[in-house]
Short mmCIF file of C-alpha atoms in Angstrom, two decimals:
data_model
loop_
_atom_site.label_atom_id
_atom_site.label_comp_id
_atom_site.label_asym_id
_atom_site.label_seq_id
_atom_site.Cartn_x
_atom_site.Cartn_y
_atom_site.Cartn_z
CA UNK Z 1 -29.26 -10.41 -23.18
CA UNK Z 2 -25.66 -11.07 -23.76
CA UNK Z 3 -23.22 -9.26 -21.65
CA UNK Z 4 -21.48 -6.19 -23.35
CA UNK Z 5 -18.32 -4.48 -22.92
CA UNK Z 6 -20.09 -1.68 -20.70
CA UNK Z 7 -21.17 -4.44 -18.29
CA UNK Z 8 -17.66 -4.78 -16.90
CA UNK Z 9 -15.70 -2.45 -14.85
CA UNK Z 10 -12.85 -1.24 -17.18
CA UNK Z 11 -11.29 1.18 -14.67
CA UNK Z 12 -9.33 -1.51 -12.75
CA UNK Z 13 -8.17 -3.92 -15.33
CA UNK Z 14 -7.71 -3.88 -19.17
CA UNK Z 15 -10.37 -6.33 -20.64
CA UNK Z 16 -9.01 -8.73 -23.55
CA UNK Z 17 -9.55 -7.81 -27.20
CA UNK Z 18 -12.27 -9.75 -28.90
CA UNK Z 19 -10.21 -12.02 -30.82
CA UNK Z 20 -9.05 -15.76 -30.54
CA UNK Z 21 -5.53 -15.12 -29.42
CA UNK Z 22 -6.37 -12.31 -26.95
CA UNK Z 23 -9.14 -14.35 -25.44
CA UNK Z 24 -7.06 -17.54 -24.95
CA UNK Z 25 -4.21 -15.59 -23.41
CA UNK Z 26 -6.74 -14.03 -20.98
CA UNK Z 27 -7.93 -17.33 -19.49
CA UNK Z 28 -6.21 -17.89 -16.16
CA UNK Z 29 -7.54 -21.14 -15.22
CA UNK Z 30 -5.99 -24.02 -17.21
CA UNK Z 31 -9.31 -25.80 -17.18
CA UNK Z 32 -10.70 -22.90 -19.10
CA UNK Z 33 -7.93 -22.83 -21.70
CA UNK Z 34 -8.38 -26.76 -22.32
CA UNK Z 35 -12.15 -26.20 -22.74
CA UNK Z 36 -11.43 -23.24 -25.16
CA UNK Z 37 -9.17 -25.34 -27.17
CA UNK Z 38 -11.35 -28.18 -27.55
CA UNK Z 39 -14.37 -25.96 -28.22
CA UNK Z 40 -12.26 -24.11 -30.88
CA UNK Z 41 -11.44 -27.23 -32.64
CA UNK Z 42 -15.16 -28.40 -32.58
CA UNK Z 43 -16.32 -25.05 -34.01
CA UNK Z 44 -13.73 -25.04 -36.61
CA UNK Z 45 -14.87 -28.37 -37.62
CA UNK Z 46 -18.36 -27.26 -37.78
CA UNK Z 47 -17.26 -24.18 -39.96
CA UNK Z 48 -15.63 -26.31 -42.40
CA UNK Z 49 -18.71 -28.29 -42.85
CA UNK Z 50 -21.50 -25.60 -42.80
CA UNK Z 51 -19.35 -22.52 -44.16
CA UNK Z 52 -21.40 -20.59 -41.44
CA UNK Z 53 -19.20 -18.20 -39.72
CA UNK Z 54 -21.98 -17.38 -37.26
CA UNK Z 55 -20.92 -20.28 -35.12
CA UNK Z 56 -17.25 -19.06 -34.73
CA UNK Z 57 -18.62 -15.51 -34.04
CA UNK Z 58 -20.87 -16.87 -31.31
CA UNK Z 59 -17.88 -18.94 -29.72
CA UNK Z 60 -15.68 -15.82 -29.61
CA UNK Z 61 -18.56 -13.85 -28.01
CA UNK Z 62 -19.17 -16.50 -25.35
CA UNK Z 63 -15.34 -17.00 -24.49
CA UNK Z 64 -14.79 -13.48 -24.38
CA UNK Z 65 -17.15 -13.10 -21.73
CA UNK Z 66 -15.43 -15.81 -19.73
CA UNK Z 67 -12.01 -14.21 -20.49
CA UNK Z 68 -13.15 -10.88 -19.16
CA UNK Z 69 -14.53 -12.65 -16.03
CA UNK Z 70 -11.13 -14.54 -15.85
CA UNK Z 71 -9.17 -10.98 -15.99
CA UNK Z 72 -11.58 -9.21 -13.77
CA UNK Z 73 -11.72 -11.95 -10.82
CA UNK Z 74 -9.35 -14.89 -11.47
CA UNK Z 75 -9.82 -16.22 -7.85
CA UNK Z 76 -13.44 -15.94 -8.40
CA UNK Z 77 -13.30 -18.19 -11.61
CA UNK Z 78 -11.05 -20.70 -9.72
CA UNK Z 79 -13.77 -20.74 -6.78
CA UNK Z 80 -16.37 -21.55 -9.31
CA UNK Z 81 -14.72 -24.38 -10.82
CA UNK Z 82 -13.88 -25.83 -7.46
CA UNK Z 83 -17.75 -25.42 -6.48
CA UNK Z 84 -18.64 -27.02 -9.54
CA UNK Z 85 -16.44 -29.91 -8.82
CA UNK Z 86 -18.01 -30.36 -5.45
CA UNK Z 87 -21.36 -30.37 -7.00
CA UNK Z 88 -20.24 -32.85 -9.73
CA UNK Z 89 -18.77 -35.18 -7.26
CA UNK Z 90 -21.61 -34.95 -4.80
CA UNK Z 91 -19.54 -33.33 -2.07
CA UNK Z 92 -21.56 -31.07 0.63
CA UNK Z 93 -20.77 -27.41 -0.20
CA UNK Z 94 -18.89 -25.86 2.75
CA UNK Z 95 -19.85 -22.20 2.33
CA UNK Z 96 -22.81 -20.13 1.68
CA UNK Z 97 -26.54 -20.72 2.09
CA UNK Z 98 -28.94 -22.62 0.03
CA UNK Z 99 -30.98 -20.41 -2.53
CA UNK Z 100 -34.00 -20.84 -0.40
CA UNK Z 101 -32.46 -19.63 2.75
CA UNK Z 102 -31.03 -16.49 0.64
CA UNK Z 103 -34.74 -15.90 -0.97
CA UNK Z 104 -36.39 -16.16 2.79
CA UNK Z 105 -33.76 -13.76 4.12
CA UNK Z 106 -34.42 -11.15 1.33
CA UNK Z 107 -38.15 -11.46 1.69
CA UNK Z 108 -37.62 -11.00 5.57
CA UNK Z 109 -35.89 -7.63 5.02
CA UNK Z 110 -38.75 -6.37 3.14
#
């Protein structure tokens, strides 16, 4: 199920409006803005050919979720990109446990 506005804590920070301008402005990490711009160009090209605005609506919804995440936890968003870079380059992750270790620990607590 897609994230909904009520899934976010609105008390500490204002979430962006669900439109292209507000979403792009809320993307704090430059890499997100670059991906948004490239994706928007591709989606608009697709809409021109298919005349289906549904793909644009889906794009807006997906990026709105990322924008909400960016506003709510900008440092977490930066760390997410850093971890993704580590994984893509094959560097060992320096923090955390493997998912198997986490699951084993959770099972032991029961």
